[in-house]
Coordinates of C-alpha atoms (C1' of nucleotides) in Angstrom, one line a residue:
Chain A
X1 CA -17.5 -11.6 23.4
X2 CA -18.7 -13.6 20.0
X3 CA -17.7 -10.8 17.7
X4 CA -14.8 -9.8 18.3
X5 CA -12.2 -12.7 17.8
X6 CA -13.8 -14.3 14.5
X7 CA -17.2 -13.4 13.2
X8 CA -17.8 -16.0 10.9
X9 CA -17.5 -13.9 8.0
X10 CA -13.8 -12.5 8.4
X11 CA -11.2 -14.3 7.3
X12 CA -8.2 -15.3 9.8
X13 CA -5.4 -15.5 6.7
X14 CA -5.9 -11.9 5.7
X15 CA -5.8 -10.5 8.6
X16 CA -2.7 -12.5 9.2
X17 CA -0.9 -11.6 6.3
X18 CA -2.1 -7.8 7.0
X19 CA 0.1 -8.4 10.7
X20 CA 2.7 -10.0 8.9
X21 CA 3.3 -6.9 6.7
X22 CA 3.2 -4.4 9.2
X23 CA 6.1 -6.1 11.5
X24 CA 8.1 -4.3 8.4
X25 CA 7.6 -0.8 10.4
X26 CA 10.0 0.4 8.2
X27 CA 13.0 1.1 10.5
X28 CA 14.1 -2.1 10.7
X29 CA 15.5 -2.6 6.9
X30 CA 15.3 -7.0 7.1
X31 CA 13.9 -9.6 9.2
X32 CA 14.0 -13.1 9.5
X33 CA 11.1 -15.2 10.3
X34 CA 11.6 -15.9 13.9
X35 CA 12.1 -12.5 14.6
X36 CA 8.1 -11.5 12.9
X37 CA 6.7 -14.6 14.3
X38 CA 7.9 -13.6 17.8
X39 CA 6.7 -9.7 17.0
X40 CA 3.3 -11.3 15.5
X41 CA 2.6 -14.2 18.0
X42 CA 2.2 -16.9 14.9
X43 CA 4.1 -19.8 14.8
X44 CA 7.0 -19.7 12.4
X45 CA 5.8 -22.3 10.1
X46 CA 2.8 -19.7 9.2
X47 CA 4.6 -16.9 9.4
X48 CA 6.7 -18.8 6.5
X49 CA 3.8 -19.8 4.3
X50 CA 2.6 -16.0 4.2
X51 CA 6.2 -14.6 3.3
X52 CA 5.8 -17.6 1.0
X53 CA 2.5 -15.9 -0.2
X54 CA 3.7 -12.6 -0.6
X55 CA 7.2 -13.7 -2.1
X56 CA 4.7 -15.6 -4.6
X57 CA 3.2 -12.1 -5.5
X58 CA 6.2 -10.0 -5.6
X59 CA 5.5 -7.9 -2.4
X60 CA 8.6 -9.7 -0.5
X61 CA 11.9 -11.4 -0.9
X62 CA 14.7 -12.9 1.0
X63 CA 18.3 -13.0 1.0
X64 CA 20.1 -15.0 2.7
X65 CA 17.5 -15.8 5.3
X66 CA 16.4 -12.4 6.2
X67 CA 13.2 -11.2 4.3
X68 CA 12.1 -7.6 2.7
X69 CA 9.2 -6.1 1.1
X70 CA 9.4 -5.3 -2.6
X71 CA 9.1 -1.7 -4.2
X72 CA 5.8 -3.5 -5.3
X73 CA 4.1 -3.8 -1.9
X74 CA 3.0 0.1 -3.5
X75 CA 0.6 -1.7 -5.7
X76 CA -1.6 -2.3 -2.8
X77 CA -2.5 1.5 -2.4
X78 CA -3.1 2.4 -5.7
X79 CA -6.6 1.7 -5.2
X80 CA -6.5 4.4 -2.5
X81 CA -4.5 7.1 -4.8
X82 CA -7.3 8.2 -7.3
X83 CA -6.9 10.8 -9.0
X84 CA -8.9 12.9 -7.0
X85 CA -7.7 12.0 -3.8
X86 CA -6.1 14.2 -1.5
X87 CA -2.5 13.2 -1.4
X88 CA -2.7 12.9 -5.4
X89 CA -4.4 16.6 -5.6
X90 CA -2.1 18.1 -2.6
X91 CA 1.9 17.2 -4.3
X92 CA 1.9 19.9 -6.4
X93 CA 1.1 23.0 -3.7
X94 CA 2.8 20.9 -0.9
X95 CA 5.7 21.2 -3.5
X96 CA 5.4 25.3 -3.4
X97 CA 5.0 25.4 0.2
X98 CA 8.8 23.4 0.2
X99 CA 10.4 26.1 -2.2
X100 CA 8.8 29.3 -0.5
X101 CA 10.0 27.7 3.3
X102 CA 12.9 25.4 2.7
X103 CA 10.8 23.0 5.4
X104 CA 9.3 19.5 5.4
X105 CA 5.6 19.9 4.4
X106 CA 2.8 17.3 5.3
X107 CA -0.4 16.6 4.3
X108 CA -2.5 14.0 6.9
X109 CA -6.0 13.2 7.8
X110 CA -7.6 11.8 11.3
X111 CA -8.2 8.3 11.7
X112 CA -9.4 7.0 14.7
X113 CA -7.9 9.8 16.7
X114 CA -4.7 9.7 15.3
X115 CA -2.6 12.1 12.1
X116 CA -2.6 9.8 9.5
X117 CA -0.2 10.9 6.9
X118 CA -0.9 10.6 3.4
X119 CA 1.4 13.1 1.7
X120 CA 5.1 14.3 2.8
X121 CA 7.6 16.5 1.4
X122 CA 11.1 17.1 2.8
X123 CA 13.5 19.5 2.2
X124 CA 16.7 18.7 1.7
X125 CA 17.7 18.9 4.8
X126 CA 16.1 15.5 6.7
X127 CA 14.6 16.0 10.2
X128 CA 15.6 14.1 12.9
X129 CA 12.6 12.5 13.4
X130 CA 11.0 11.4 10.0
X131 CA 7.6 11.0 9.6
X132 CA 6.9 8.8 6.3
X133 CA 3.7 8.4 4.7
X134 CA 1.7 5.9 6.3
X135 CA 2.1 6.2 9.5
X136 CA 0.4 7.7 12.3
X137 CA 0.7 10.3 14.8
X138 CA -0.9 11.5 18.2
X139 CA -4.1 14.0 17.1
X140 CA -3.5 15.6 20.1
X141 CA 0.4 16.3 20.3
X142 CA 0.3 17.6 16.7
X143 CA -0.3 20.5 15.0
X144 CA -2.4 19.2 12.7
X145 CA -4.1 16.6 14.5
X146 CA -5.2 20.4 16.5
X147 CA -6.6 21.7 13.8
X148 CA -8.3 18.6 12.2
X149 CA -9.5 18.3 15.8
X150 CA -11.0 21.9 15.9
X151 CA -13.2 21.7 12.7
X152 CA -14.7 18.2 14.2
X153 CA -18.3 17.6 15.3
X154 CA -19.5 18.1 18.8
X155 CA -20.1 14.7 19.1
X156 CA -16.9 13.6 17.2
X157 CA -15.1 16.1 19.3
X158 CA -16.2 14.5 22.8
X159 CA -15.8 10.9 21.9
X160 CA -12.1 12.2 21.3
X161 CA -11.7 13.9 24.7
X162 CA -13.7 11.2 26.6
X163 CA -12.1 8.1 25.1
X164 CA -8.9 9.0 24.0
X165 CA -6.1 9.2 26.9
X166 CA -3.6 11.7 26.4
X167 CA -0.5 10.5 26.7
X168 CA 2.4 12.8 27.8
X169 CA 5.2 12.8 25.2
X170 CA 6.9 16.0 26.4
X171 CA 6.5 18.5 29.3
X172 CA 4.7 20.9 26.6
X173 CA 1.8 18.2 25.5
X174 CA -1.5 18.6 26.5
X175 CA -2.8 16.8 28.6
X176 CA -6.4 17.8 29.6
X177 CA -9.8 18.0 28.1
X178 CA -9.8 21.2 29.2
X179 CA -6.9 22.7 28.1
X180 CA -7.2 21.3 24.7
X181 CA -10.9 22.4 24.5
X182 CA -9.3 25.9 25.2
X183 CA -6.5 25.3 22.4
X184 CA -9.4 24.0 20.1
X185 CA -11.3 27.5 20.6
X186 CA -8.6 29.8 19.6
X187 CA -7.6 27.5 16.8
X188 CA -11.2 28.1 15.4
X189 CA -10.4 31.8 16.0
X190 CA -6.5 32.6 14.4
X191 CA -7.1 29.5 11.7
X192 CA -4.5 27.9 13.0
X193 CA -2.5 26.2 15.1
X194 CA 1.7 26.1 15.7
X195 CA 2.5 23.0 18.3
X196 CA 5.9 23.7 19.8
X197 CA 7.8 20.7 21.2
X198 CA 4.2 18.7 22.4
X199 CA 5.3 15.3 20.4
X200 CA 9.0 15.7 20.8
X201 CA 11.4 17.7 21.8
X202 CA 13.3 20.4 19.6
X203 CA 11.1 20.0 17.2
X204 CA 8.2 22.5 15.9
X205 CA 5.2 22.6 13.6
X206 CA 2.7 24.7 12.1
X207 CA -0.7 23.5 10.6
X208 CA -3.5 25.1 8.4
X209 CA -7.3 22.7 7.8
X210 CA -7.8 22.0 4.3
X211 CA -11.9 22.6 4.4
X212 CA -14.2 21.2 1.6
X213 CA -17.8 21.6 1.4
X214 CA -17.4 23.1 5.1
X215 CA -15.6 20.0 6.2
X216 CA -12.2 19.7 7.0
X217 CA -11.1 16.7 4.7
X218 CA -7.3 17.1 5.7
X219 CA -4.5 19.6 7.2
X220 CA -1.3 20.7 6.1
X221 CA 1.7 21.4 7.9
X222 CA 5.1 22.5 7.8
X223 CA 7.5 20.4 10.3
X224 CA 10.9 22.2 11.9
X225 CA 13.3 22.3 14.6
X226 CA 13.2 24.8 17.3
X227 CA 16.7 26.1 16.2
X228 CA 15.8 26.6 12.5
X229 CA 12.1 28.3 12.9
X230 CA 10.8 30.2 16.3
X231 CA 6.9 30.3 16.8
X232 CA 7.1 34.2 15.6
X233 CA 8.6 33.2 12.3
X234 CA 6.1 29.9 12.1
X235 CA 3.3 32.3 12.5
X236 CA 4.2 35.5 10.4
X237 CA 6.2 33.7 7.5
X238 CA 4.8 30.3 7.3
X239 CA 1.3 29.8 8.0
X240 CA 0.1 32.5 5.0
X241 CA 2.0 30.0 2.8
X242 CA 0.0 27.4 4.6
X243 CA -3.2 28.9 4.2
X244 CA -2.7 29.9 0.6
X245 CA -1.8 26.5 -0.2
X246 CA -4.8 24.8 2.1
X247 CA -7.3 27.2 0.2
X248 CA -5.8 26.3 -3.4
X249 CA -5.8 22.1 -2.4
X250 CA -9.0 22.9 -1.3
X251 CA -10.4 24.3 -4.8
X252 CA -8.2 22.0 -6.7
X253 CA -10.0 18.9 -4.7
X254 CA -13.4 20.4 -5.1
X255 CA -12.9 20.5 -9.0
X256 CA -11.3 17.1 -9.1
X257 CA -14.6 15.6 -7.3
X258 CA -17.5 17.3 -9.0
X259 CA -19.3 14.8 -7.8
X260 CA -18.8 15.4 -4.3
X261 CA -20.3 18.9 -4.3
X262 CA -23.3 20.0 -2.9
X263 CA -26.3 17.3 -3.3
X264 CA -26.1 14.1 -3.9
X265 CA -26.0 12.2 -7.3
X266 CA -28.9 13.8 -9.4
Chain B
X1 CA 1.7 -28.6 -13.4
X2 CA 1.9 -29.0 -9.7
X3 CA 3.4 -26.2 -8.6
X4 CA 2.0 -22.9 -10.1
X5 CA -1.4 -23.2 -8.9
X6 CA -1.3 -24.0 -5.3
X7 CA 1.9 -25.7 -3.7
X8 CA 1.1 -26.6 -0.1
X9 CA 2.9 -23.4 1.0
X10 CA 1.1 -20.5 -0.3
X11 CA -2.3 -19.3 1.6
X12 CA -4.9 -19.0 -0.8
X13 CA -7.0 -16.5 1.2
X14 CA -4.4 -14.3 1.0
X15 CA -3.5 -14.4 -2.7
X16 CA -7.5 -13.9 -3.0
X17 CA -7.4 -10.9 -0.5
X18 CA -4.5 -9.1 -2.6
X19 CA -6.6 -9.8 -5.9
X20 CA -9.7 -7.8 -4.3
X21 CA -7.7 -4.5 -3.4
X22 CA -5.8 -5.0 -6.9
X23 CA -9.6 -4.5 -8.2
X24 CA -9.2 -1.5 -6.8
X25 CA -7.1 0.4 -9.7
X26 CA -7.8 4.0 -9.1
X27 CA -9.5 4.9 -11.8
X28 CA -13.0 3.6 -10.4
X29 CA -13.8 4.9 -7.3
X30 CA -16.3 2.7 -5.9
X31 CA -17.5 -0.5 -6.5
X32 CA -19.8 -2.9 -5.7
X33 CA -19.7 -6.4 -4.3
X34 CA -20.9 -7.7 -7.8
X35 CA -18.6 -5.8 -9.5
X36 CA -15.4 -6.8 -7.7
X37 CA -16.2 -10.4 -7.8
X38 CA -16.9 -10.5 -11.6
X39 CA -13.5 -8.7 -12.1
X40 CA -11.6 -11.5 -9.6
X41 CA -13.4 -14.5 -10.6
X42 CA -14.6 -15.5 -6.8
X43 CA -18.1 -15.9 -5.7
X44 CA -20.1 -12.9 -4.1
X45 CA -19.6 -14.4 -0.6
X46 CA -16.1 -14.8 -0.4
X47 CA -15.7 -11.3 -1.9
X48 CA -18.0 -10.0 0.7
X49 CA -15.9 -11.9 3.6
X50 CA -12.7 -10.0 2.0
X51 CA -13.9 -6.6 1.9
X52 CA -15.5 -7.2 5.5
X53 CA -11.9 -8.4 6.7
X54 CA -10.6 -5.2 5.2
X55 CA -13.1 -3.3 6.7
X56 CA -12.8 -4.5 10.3
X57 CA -8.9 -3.5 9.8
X58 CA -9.5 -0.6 8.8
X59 CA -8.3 -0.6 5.1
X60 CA -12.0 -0.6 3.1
X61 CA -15.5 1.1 4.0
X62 CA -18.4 0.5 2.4
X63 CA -21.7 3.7 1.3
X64 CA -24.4 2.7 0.4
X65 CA -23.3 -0.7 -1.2
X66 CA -20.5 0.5 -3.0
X67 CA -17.5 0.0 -1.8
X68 CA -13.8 2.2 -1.1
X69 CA -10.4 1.7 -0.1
X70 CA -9.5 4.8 3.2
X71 CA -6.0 6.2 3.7
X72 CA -5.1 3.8 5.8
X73 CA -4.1 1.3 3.0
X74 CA -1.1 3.3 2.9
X75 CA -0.2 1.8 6.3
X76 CA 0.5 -1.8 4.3
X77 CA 3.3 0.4 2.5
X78 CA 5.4 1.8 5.0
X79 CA 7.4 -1.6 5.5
X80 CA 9.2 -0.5 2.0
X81 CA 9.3 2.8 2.7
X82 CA 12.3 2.5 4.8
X83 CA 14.4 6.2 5.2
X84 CA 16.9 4.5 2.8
X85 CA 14.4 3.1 0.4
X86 CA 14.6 4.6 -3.1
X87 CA 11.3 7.2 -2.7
X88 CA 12.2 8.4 0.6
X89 CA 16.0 9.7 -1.0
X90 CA 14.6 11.3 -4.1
X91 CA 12.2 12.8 -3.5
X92 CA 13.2 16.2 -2.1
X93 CA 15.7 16.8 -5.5
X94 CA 12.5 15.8 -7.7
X95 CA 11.5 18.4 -6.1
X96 CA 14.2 20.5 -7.2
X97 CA 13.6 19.3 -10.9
X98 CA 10.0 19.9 -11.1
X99 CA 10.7 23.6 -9.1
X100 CA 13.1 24.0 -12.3
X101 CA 11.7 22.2 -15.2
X102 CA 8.2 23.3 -14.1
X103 CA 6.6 19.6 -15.4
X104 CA 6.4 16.0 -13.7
X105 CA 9.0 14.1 -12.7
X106 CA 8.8 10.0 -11.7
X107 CA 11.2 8.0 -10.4
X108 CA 10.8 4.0 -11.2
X109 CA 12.7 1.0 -10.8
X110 CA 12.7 -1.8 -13.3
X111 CA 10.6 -4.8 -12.4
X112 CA 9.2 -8.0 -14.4
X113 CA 10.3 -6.1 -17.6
X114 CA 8.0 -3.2 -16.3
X115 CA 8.8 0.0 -14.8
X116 CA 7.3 0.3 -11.7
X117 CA 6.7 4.2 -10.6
X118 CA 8.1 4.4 -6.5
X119 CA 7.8 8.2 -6.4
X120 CA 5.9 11.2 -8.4
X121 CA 6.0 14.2 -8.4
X122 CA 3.4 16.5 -10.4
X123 CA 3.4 20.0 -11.7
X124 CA 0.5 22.4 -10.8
X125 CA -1.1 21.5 -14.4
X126 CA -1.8 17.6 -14.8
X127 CA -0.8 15.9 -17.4
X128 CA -3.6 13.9 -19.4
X129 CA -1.8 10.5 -18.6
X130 CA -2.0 10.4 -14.4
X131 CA 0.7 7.7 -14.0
X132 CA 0.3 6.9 -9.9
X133 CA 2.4 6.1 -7.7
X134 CA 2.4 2.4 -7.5
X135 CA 1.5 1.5 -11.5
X136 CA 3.1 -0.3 -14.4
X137 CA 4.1 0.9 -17.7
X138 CA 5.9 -1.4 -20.1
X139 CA 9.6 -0.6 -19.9
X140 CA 10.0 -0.9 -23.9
X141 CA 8.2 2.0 -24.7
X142 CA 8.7 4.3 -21.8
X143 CA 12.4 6.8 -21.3
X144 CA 13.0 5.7 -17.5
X145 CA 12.2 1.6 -19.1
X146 CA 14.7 2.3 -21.5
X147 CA 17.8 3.6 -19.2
X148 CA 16.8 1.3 -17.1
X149 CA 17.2 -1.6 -19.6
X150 CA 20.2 -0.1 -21.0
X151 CA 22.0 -0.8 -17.3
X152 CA 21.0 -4.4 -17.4
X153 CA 23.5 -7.0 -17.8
X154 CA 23.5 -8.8 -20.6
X155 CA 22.1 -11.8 -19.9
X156 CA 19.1 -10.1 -18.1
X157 CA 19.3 -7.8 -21.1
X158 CA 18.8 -11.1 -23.3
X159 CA 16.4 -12.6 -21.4
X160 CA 13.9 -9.1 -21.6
X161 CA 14.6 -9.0 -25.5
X162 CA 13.6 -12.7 -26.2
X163 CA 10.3 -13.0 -23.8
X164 CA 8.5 -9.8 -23.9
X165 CA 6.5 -9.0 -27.0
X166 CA 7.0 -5.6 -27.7
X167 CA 3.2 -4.4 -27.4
X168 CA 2.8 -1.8 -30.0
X169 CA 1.0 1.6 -28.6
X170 CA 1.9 4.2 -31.3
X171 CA 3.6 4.0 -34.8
X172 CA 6.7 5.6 -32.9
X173 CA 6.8 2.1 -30.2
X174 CA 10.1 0.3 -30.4
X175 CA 8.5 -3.0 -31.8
X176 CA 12.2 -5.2 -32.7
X177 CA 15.0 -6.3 -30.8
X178 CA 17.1 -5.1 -33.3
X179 CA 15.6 -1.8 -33.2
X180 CA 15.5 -1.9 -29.1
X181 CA 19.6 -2.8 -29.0
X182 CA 20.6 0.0 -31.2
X183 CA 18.4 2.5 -29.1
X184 CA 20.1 1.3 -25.9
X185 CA 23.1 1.4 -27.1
X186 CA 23.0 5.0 -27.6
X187 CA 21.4 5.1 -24.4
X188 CA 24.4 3.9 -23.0
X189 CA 26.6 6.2 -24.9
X190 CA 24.5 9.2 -23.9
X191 CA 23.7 8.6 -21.0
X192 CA 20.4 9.5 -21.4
X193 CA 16.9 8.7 -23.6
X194 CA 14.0 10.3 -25.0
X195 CA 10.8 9.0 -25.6
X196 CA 8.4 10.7 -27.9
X197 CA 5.0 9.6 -28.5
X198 CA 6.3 6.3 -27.8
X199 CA 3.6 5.2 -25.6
X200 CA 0.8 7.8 -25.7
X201 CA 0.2 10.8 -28.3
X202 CA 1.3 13.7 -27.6
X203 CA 3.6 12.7 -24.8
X204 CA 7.2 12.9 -24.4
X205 CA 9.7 12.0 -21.2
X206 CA 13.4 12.3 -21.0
X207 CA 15.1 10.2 -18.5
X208 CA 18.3 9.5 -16.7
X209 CA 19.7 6.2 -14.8
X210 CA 20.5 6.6 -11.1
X211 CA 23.3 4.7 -10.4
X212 CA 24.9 3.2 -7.7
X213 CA 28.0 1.2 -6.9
X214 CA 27.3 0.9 -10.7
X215 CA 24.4 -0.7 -11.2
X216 CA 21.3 1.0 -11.9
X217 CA 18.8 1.5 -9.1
X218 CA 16.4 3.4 -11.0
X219 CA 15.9 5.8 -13.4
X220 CA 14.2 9.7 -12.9
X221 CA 12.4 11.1 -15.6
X222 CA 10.2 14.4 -17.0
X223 CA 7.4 14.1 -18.5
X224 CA 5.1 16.6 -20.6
X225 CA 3.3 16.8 -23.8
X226 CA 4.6 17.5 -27.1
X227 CA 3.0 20.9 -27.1
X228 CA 4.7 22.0 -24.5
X229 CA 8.4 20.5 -24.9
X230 CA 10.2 19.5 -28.1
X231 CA 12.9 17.0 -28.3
X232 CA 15.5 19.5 -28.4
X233 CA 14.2 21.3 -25.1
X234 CA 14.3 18.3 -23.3
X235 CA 17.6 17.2 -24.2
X236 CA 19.4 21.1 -23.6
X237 CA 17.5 22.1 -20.6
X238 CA 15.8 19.0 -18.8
X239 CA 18.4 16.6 -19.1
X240 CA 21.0 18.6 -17.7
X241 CA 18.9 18.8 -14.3
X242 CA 17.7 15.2 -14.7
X243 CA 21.6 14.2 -14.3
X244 CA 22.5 16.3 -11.7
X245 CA 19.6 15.0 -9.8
X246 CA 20.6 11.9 -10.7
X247 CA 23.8 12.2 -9.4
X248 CA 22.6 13.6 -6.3
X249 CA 20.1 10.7 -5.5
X250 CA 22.7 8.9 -5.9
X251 CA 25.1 10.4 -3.6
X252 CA 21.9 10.6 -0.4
X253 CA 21.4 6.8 -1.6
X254 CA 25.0 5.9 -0.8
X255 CA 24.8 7.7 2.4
X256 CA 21.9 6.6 3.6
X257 CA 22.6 2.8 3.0
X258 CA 26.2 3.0 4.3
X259 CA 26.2 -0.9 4.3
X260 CA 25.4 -1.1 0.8
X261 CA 28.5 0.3 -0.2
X262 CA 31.4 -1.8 -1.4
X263 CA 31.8 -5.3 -0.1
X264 CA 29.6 -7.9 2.2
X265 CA 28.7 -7.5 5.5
X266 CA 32.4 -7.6 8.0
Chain C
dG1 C1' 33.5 -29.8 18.0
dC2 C1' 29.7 -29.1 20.8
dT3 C1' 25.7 -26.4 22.1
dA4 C1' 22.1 -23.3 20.7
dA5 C1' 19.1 -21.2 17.8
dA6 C1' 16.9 -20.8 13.5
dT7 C1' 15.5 -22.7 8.9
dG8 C1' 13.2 -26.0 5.9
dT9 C1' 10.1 -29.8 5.5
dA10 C1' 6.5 -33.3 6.4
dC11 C1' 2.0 -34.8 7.8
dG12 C1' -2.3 -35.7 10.2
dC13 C1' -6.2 -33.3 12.3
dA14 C1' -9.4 -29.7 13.1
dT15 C1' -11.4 -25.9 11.5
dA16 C1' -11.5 -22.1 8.7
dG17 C1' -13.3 -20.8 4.8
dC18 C1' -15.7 -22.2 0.7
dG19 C1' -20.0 -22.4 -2.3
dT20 C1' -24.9 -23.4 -2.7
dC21 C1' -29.2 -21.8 -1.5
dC22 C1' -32.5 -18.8 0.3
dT23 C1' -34.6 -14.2 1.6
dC24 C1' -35.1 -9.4 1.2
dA25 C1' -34.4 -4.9 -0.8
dT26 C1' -33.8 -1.9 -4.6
dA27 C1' -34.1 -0.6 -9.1
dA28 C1' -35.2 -0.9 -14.1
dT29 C1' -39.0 -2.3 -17.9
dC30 C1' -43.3 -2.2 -19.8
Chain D
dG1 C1' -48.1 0.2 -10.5
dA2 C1' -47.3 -4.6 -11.2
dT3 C1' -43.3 -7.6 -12.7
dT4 C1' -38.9 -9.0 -13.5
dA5 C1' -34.1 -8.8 -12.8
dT6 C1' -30.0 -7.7 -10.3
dG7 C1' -27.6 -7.4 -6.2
dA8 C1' -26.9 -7.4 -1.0
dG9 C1' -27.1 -10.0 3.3
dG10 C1' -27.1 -14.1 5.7
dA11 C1' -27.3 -19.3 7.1
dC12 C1' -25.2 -23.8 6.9
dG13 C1' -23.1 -28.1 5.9
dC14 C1' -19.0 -30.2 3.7
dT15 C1' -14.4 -30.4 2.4
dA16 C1' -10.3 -28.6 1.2
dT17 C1' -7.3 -25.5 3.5
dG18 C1' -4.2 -24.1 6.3
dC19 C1' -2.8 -25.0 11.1
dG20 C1' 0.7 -26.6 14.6
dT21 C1' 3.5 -30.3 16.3
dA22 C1' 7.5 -32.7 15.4
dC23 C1' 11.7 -33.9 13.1
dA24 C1' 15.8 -33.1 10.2
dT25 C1' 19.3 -29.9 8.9
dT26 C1' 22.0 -26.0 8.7
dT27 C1' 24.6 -22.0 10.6
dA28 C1' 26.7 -19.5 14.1
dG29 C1' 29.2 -18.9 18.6
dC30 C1' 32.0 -19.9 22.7

DNA sequence: GCTAAATGTACGCATAGCGTCCTCATAATC
DNA sequence: GATTATGAGGACGCTATGCGTACATTTAGC
């Protein structure tokens, strides 16, 4: 009840100006500032000073009243894109995996039960539901959430079904413990795991674990719509690409991070 | 005097919070408390309050003492990439061009006399100069800085010329304004430049403006080494594609920012 | 031309966040 | 293996920082 709100050693500004830059969820293209301080709950007078800030950076700037982020605000994660991290060591396959199946290809990783994605691909051809890099998706109503899922911990794996409610997104999700620890088994068996219209309708995806060292450190997927790709084709065409490309990011990754292999340091 | 350093309306813990995850650059992976707060300037505690702030959102996690930006960091981008924004559109035909050049393609944007790289694209062999997504390269010594510049009007144009110093990387750098205006306008005339061991040995980059409503949004480029593509390869076979994706880019741009097009809003 | 809603700005107060100081743990040096 | 040096973690009091209320000003809308 003390640590929670502010500990003493976290500071209120940040993680002010952190809320501040996620009101730009990206579908809405400007904003004003009484439209984020009614999304973020600050009064408009700070909600100024920090697009003040960030204007005084780069990240943002206004016209005419309503505010935007700058192609800058892509500073920030350079920290995150070494050259040996996953998105950075994925591109290249993920870019074979869009020539040999004309489909959108992700890479994500799980974060606090949820498909974080950190690498996308589209075809030509945009989806209707677009899934940019950054944002996050139910584990459980994904493909790759599935199989990222599968290759968890037992522990890890029943924190997730005890504490994590499964919300219904379509009449396919699933919605038990139980039926997803019967999914989760035969994804360990066949490798992987095709989710048919579980998030939303029309839609359909196929996923593959990228496993390093024995853990699964991401998966990749291939996203479609029911009318373009049916299950049978998902499994027998695309998943070998997926695997192929899974095994090669995997060896590619372990090379990058030498380091990361077997012991520790020395 | 008064208003650079702090001016009443800017939030000092934020400017201080960006600083810390700029310490992050990607090329070190972890780093210490010490470290971080040499590079910034601030004292161990408040750089231990920051990274604890990031923590508790999500964005930093700290082994054994040294600490790491997670995936998650990607989250603070997704405000800019909106399904208009500049990445989103190009990058399924860089995909194209890398599928048919078989080396790296970048698309940046001009920005503080700098091109900043918004979207990358590598070939299955890395190059020996990673440039991330995210990261600055000066924009007098690089192909897309050059188209880019090329574009400007002239007063912007005269403004670049007479307050950057041209930094000098290799005896090939563009180091005069003289030099620079009779490079661009050949640019201009073109439509297209080549940079040769301009800004690292060994490395060359063609690159093409992408241009719309005509002015120049950014500019897509190739890049290889000078073992593997001569001058005269890049400008028969890889510039040819560089246009057309150009053009393309161009063309989703338009159509995906229909209210960008022609006049004001109404 | 009047209401309404949103922006820019000012300013005094409270507190958030700063730095100094101390303790403890972990390495490096001889 | 004793000794120094370097860094992490934490406590605490003071002050500058950044908060919100309040007012002035602009822009749009019926």
């Amino acid at each position: 009840m003390e640590d929670d709100s502010h500990s003493r050693d976290r500071i209120q500004s940040i993680e002010r100006g952190v809320e501040v830059l996620r009101a730009f969820d990206g579908r809405n293209s400007a904003l004003s500032v009484a439209a984020i301080a009614k999304t973020v709950g600050f009064s408009r007078p700070v909600v100024r000073r920090i697009l003040l800030t960030f204007a005084h950076l780069g990240y943002a700037e206004s016209a005419n009243g309503l505010w935007n982020l700058t192609p800058r605000i892509l500073e920030l994660s350079v920290g995150y894109f070494g050259a040996a991290s996953l998105p950075e060591v994925s591109y290249p396959f993920m870019s074979d995996v869009v020539e040999r199946t004309g489909e959108t290809c992700s890479v994500g990783t799980l974060d606090r039960g949820e498909v974080l994605h950190v690498a996308r691909l589209e075809d030509r051809r945009p989806l209707p539901h677009s899934v940019r890099v950054g944002t996050r998706l139910p584990a459980h109503a994904t493909a790759t959430g599935k199989v990222l899922l599968a290759h968890l911990s037992t522990e890890a794996l029943e924190e997730f079904l005890s504490s994590s409610p499964f919300d219904v997104h379509t009449p396919h999700t699933i919605t038990t413990a139980a039926a997803m620890r019967e999914r989760l088994a035969s994804i360990r068996e066949q490798g992987y795991d095709i989710s048919q219209e579980e998030l939303n309708p029309g839609m359909i995806a196929a996923a593959v674990a990228i496993i390093h060292d024995g853990v699964a450190i991401g998966g990749i997927s291939v996203s479609s719509t029911t009318v373009r790709e049916s299950e049978n084709a998902m499994r027998d065409t695309i998943v070998p690409v997926l695997q192929e490309a899974a095994d090669r990011i995997a060896a590619q990754y372990r090379y990058a991070n030498p380091h990361l292999s077997g012991g520790r340091h020395h």
